[in-house]
Short mmCIF file of C-alpha atoms and ligand atoms in Angstrom, two decimals:
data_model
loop_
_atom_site.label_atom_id
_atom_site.label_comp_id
_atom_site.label_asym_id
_atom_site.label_seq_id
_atom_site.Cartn_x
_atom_site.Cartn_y
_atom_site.Cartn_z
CA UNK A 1 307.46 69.99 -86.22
CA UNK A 2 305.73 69.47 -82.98
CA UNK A 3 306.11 72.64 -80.31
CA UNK A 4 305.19 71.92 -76.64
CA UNK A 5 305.34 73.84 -73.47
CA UNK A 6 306.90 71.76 -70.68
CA UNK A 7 307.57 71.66 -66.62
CA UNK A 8 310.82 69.94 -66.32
CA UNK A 9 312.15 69.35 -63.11
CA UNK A 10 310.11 72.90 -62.09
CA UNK A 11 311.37 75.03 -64.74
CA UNK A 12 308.17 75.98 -67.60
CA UNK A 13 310.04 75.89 -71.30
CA UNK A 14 309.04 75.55 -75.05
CA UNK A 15 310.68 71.99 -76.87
CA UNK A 16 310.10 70.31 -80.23
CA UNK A 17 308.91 67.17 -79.53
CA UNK A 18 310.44 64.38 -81.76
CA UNK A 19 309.13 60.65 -81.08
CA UNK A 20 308.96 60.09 -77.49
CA UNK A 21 311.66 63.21 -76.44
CA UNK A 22 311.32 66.70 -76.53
CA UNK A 23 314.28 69.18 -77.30
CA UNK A 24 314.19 72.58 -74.99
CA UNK A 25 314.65 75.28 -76.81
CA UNK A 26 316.63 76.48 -74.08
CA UNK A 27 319.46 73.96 -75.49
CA UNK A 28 319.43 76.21 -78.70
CA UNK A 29 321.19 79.13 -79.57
CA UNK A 30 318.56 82.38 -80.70
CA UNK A 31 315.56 80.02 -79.64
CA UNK A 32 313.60 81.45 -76.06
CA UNK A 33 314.62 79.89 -73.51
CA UNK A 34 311.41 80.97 -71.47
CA UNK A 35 309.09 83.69 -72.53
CA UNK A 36 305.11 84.22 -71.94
CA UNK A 37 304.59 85.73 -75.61
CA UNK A 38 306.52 84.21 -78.12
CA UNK A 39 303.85 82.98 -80.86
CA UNK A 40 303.00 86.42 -80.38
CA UNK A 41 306.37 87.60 -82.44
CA UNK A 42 306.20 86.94 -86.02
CA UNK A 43 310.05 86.92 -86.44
CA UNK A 44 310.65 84.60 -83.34
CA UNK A 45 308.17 82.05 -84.90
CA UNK A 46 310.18 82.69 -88.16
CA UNK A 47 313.53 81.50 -86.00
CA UNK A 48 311.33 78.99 -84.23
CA UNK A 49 310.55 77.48 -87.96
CA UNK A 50 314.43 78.12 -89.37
CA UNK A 51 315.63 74.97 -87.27
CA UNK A 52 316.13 72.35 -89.72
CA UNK A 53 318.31 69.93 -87.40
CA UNK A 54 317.84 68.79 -84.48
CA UNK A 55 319.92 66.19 -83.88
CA UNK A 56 322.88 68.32 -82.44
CA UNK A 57 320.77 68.89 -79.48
CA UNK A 58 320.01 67.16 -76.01
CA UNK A 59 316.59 65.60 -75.58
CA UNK A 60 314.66 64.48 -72.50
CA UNK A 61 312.17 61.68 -72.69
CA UNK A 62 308.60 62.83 -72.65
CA UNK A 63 307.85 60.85 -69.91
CA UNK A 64 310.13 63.01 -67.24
CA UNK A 65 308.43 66.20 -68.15
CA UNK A 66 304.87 67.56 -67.93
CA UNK A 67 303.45 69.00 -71.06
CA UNK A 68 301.27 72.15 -70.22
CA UNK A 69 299.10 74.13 -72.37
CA UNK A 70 300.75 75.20 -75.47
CA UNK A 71 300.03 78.84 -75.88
CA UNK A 72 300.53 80.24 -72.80
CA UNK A 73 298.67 83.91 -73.90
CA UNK A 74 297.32 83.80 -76.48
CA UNK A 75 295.83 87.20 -77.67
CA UNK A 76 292.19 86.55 -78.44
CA UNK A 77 290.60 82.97 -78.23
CA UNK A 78 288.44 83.18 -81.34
CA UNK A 79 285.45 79.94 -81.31
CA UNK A 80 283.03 78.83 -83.93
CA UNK A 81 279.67 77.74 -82.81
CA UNK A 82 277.70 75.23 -85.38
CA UNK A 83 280.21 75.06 -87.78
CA UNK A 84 279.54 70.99 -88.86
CA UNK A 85 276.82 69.85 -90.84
CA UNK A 86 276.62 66.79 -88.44
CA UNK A 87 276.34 68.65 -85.10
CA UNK A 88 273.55 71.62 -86.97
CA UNK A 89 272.11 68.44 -87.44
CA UNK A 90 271.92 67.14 -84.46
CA UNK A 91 271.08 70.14 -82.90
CA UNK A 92 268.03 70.83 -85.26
CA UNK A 93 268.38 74.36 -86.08
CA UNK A 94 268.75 75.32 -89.57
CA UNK A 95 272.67 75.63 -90.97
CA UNK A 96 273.92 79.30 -89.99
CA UNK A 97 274.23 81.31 -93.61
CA UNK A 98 277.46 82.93 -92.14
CA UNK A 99 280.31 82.05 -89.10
CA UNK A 100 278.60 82.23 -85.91
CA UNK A 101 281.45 83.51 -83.13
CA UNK A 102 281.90 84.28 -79.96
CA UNK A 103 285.15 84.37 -77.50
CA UNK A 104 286.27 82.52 -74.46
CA UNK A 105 289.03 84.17 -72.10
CA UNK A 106 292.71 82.96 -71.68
CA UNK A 107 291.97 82.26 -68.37
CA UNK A 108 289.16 78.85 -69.67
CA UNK A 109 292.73 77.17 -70.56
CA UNK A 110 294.35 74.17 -69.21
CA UNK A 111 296.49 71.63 -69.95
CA UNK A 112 296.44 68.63 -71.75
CA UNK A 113 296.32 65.93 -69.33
CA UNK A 114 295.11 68.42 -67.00
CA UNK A 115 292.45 67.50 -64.27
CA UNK A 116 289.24 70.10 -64.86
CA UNK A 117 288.10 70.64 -61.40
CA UNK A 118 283.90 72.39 -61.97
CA UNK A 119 281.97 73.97 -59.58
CA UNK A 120 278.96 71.20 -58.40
CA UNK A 121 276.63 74.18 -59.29
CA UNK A 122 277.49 73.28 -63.12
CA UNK A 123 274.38 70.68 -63.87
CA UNK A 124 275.16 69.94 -67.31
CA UNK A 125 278.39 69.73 -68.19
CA UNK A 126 279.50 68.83 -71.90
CA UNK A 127 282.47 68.21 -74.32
CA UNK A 128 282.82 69.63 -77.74
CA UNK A 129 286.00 68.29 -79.34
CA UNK A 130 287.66 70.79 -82.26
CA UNK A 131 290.34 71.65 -84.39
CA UNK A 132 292.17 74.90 -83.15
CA UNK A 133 294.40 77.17 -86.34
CA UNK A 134 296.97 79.12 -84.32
CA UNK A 135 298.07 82.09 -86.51
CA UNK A 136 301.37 82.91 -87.54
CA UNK A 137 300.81 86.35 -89.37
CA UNK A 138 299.09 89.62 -88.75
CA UNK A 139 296.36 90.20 -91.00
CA UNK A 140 293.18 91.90 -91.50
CA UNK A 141 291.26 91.09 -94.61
CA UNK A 142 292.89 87.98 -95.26
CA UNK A 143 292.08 86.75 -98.89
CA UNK A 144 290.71 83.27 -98.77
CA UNK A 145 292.96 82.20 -101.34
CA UNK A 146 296.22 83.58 -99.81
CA UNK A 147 294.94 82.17 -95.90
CA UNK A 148 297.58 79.67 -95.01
CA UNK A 149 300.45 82.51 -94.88
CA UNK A 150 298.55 83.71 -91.89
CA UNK A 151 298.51 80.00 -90.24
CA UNK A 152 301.23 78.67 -88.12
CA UNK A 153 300.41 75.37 -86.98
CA UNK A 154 297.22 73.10 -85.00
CA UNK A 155 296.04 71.81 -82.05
CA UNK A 156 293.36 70.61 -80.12
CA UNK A 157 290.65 72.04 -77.74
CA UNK A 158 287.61 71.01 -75.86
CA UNK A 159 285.46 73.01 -76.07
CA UNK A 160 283.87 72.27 -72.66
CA UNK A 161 280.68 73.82 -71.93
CA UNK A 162 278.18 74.06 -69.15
CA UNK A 163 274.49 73.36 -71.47
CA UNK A 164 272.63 74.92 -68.19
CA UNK A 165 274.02 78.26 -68.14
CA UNK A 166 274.61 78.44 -72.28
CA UNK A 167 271.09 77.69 -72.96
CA UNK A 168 269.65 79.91 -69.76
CA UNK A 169 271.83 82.94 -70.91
CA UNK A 170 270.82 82.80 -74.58
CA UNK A 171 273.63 83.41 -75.47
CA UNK A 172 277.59 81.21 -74.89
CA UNK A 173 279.80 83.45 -72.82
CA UNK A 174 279.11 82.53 -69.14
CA UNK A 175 278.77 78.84 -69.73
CA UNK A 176 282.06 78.22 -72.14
CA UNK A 177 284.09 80.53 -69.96
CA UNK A 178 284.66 78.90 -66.89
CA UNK A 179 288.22 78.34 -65.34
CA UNK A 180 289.24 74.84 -67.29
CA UNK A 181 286.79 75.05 -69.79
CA UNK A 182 289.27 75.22 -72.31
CA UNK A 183 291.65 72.20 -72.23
CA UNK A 184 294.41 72.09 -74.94
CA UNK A 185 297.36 71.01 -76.86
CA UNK A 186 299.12 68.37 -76.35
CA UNK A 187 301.25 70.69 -78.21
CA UNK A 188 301.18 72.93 -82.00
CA UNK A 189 301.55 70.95 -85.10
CA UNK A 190 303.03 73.37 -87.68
CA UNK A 191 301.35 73.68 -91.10
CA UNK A 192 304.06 72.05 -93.09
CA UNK A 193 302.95 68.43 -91.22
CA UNK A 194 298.77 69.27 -92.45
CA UNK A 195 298.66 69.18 -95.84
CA UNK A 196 295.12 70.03 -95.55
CA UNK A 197 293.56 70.47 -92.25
CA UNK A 198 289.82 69.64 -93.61
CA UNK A 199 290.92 66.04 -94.22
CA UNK A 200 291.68 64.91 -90.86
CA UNK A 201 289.71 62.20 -88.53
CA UNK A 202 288.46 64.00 -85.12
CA UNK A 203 287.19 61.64 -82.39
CA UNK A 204 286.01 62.04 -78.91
CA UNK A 205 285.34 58.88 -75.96
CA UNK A 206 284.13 59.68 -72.88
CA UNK A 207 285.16 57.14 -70.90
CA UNK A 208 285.65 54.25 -73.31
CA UNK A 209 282.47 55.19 -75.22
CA UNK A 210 283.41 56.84 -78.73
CA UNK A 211 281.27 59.60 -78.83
CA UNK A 212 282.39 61.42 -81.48
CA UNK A 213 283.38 60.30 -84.95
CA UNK A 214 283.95 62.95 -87.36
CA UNK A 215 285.75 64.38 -89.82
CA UNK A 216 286.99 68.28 -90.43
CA UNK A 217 285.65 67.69 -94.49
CA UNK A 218 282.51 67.93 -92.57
CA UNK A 219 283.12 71.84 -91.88
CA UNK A 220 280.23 73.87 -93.10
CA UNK A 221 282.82 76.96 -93.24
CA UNK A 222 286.40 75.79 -94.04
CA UNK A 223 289.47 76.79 -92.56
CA UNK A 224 290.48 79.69 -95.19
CA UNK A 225 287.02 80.83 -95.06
CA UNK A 226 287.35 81.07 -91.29
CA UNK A 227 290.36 83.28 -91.44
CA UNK A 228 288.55 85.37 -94.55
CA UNK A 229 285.36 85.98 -92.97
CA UNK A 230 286.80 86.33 -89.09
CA UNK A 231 289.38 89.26 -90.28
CA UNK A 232 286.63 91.13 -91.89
CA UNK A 233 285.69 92.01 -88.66
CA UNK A 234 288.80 91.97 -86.55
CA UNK A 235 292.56 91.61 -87.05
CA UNK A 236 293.83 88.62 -86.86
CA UNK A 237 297.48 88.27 -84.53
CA UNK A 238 300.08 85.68 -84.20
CA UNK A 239 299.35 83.67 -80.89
CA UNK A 240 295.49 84.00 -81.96
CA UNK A 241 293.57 80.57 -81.67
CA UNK A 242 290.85 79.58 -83.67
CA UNK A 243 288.52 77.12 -82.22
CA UNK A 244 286.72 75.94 -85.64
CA UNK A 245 283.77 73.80 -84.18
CA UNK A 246 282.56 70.73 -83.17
CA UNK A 247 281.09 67.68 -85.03
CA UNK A 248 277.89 65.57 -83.88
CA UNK A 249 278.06 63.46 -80.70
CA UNK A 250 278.00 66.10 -77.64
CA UNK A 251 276.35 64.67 -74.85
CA UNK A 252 273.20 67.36 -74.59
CA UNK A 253 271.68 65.52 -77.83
CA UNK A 254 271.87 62.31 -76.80
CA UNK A 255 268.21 60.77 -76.38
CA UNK A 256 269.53 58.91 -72.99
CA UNK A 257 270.19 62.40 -71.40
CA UNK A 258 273.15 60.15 -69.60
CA UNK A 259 276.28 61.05 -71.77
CA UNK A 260 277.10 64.78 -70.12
CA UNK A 261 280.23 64.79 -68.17
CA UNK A 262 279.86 63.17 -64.43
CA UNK A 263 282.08 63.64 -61.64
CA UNK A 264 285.40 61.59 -62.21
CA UNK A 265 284.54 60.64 -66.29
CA UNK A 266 287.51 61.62 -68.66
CA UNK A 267 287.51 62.80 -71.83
CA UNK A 268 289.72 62.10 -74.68
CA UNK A 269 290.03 63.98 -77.97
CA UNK A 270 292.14 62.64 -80.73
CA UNK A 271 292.90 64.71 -84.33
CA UNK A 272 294.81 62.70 -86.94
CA UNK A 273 298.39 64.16 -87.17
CA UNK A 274 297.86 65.61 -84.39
CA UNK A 275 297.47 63.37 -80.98
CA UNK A 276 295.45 63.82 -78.41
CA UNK A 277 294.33 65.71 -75.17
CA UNK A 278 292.79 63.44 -72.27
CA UNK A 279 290.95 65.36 -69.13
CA UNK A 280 289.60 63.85 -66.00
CA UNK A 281 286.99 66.41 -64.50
CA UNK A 282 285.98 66.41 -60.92
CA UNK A 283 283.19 68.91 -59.59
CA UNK A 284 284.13 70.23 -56.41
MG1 MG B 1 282.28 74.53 -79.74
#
């Protein structure tokens, strides 16, 4: 199933969305109607995933509501930096002999279809499109083997980035952390819809221009070795998202020096079985 958070007619809810219609959870009995934290409550993502049917229920067409970032607060957002053989490539540093991580605050996310407005002091702005693992399960030492218990479902994130003030700091905190610099959703694809979430297509245009053509095979660390090696180190919550990396195409590696975010482009990610998050950024 498909899990979006939703403005309809002003009210903020959770819905399935089926087709081209979403069903609110406030319509269903034992589901929340509106709560900040529920993918942080392993038994309410258990009743979340115990509705089988939903045809009982009313709908509203996806078109009269606007979808909103899907995890409203989440407790850690967890990234991987040079996880793809393609983008170490491109990059031309040697492949990292264990997960490179660092963090980027709650307050980096946005919406969807959300318009990214960046200060005009930003100089090189960038997109990084990735597979995001929201977990399901507590868990600290998380066997590789026994990983996708701990999973609850996918998404989508840009991983937008300002090159100027990653590369000047040394290290990624100040220029991945800006308000907006995390645009996501357009909602959570549960794990029972990915049979296997290092077989799926991952492409980013900005503009019309397909910049990015990948595939998650192309993972250098795969997503059970993600969870493994990131809850050696700290424990690992449901509402947690996992950022796992971006493939080759960002705009700082391109020769031309012309394919960095400009005031008014857009950017579109798409994940197979997933959909896809489009963001129009404006500097202001
Ligand atoms: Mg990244």
């Amino acid at each position: 199933m498909k899990i979006a958070r939703f403005v309809y007619r002003g009210r903020e809810s959770l819905g399935f969305v089926v087709d081209d219609e979403i069903v609110p959870f406030y319509e269903i009995e034992g589901l929340p109607a509106y709560l900040s934290y529920p993918f942080a409550d392993e038994d309410m993502l258990e009743s979340i995933l115990s509705i089988k049917d939903l045809s009982p229920y009313p709908r509203i067409s996806l078109k009269n509501v606007d979808l909103i970032n899907p995890i409203k607060y989440p407790g850690k957002i967890i990234c991987l930096g040079l996880n793809y053989w393609s983008h170490v490539e491109e990059s031309g540093r040697d492949p990292p002999s264990d997960i490179i991580l660092f963090m980027k605050p709650r307050t980096a996310l946005a919406g969807p279809y959300e318009v990214i407005k960046v200060p005009k002091y930003v100089r090189k702005l960038d997109y990084e499109g990735e597979l995001v693992v929201v977990i399901g399960k507590r868990g600290r030492d998380i066997p590789e083997n026994d990983a996708y218990k701990y999973v609850f479902g996918y998404t989508i994130l840009n991983d937008v980035s300002a090159r100027d003030f990653q590369f000047r700091d040394g290290q990624w905190t100040r220029g991945k952390s800006f308000d907006g610099f995390a645009p996501i959703g357009p909602w959570i694809v549960t794990k029972d819809e990915i049979s296997d979430p290092n077989d799926l297509y991952i492409r980013t245009w900005l503009n019309n221009e397909l910049r990015q053509d990948g595939n998650t095979s192309d993972m250098i660390f795969k997503v059970p070795e993600i969870l493994h090696r990131i809850s050696k180190v700290m424990t690992l919550e449901p509402g947690d998202i996992i950022s796992t990396g971006t493939p080759s195409g960002v705009g700082i590696f391109d020769k031309s020096r012309e394919k960095l975010i400009k005031n008014g482009d857009q950017v579109r990610i798409e994940i197979e079985k997933i959909g896809y998050i489009q963001n129009k950024f404006i500097f202001i």
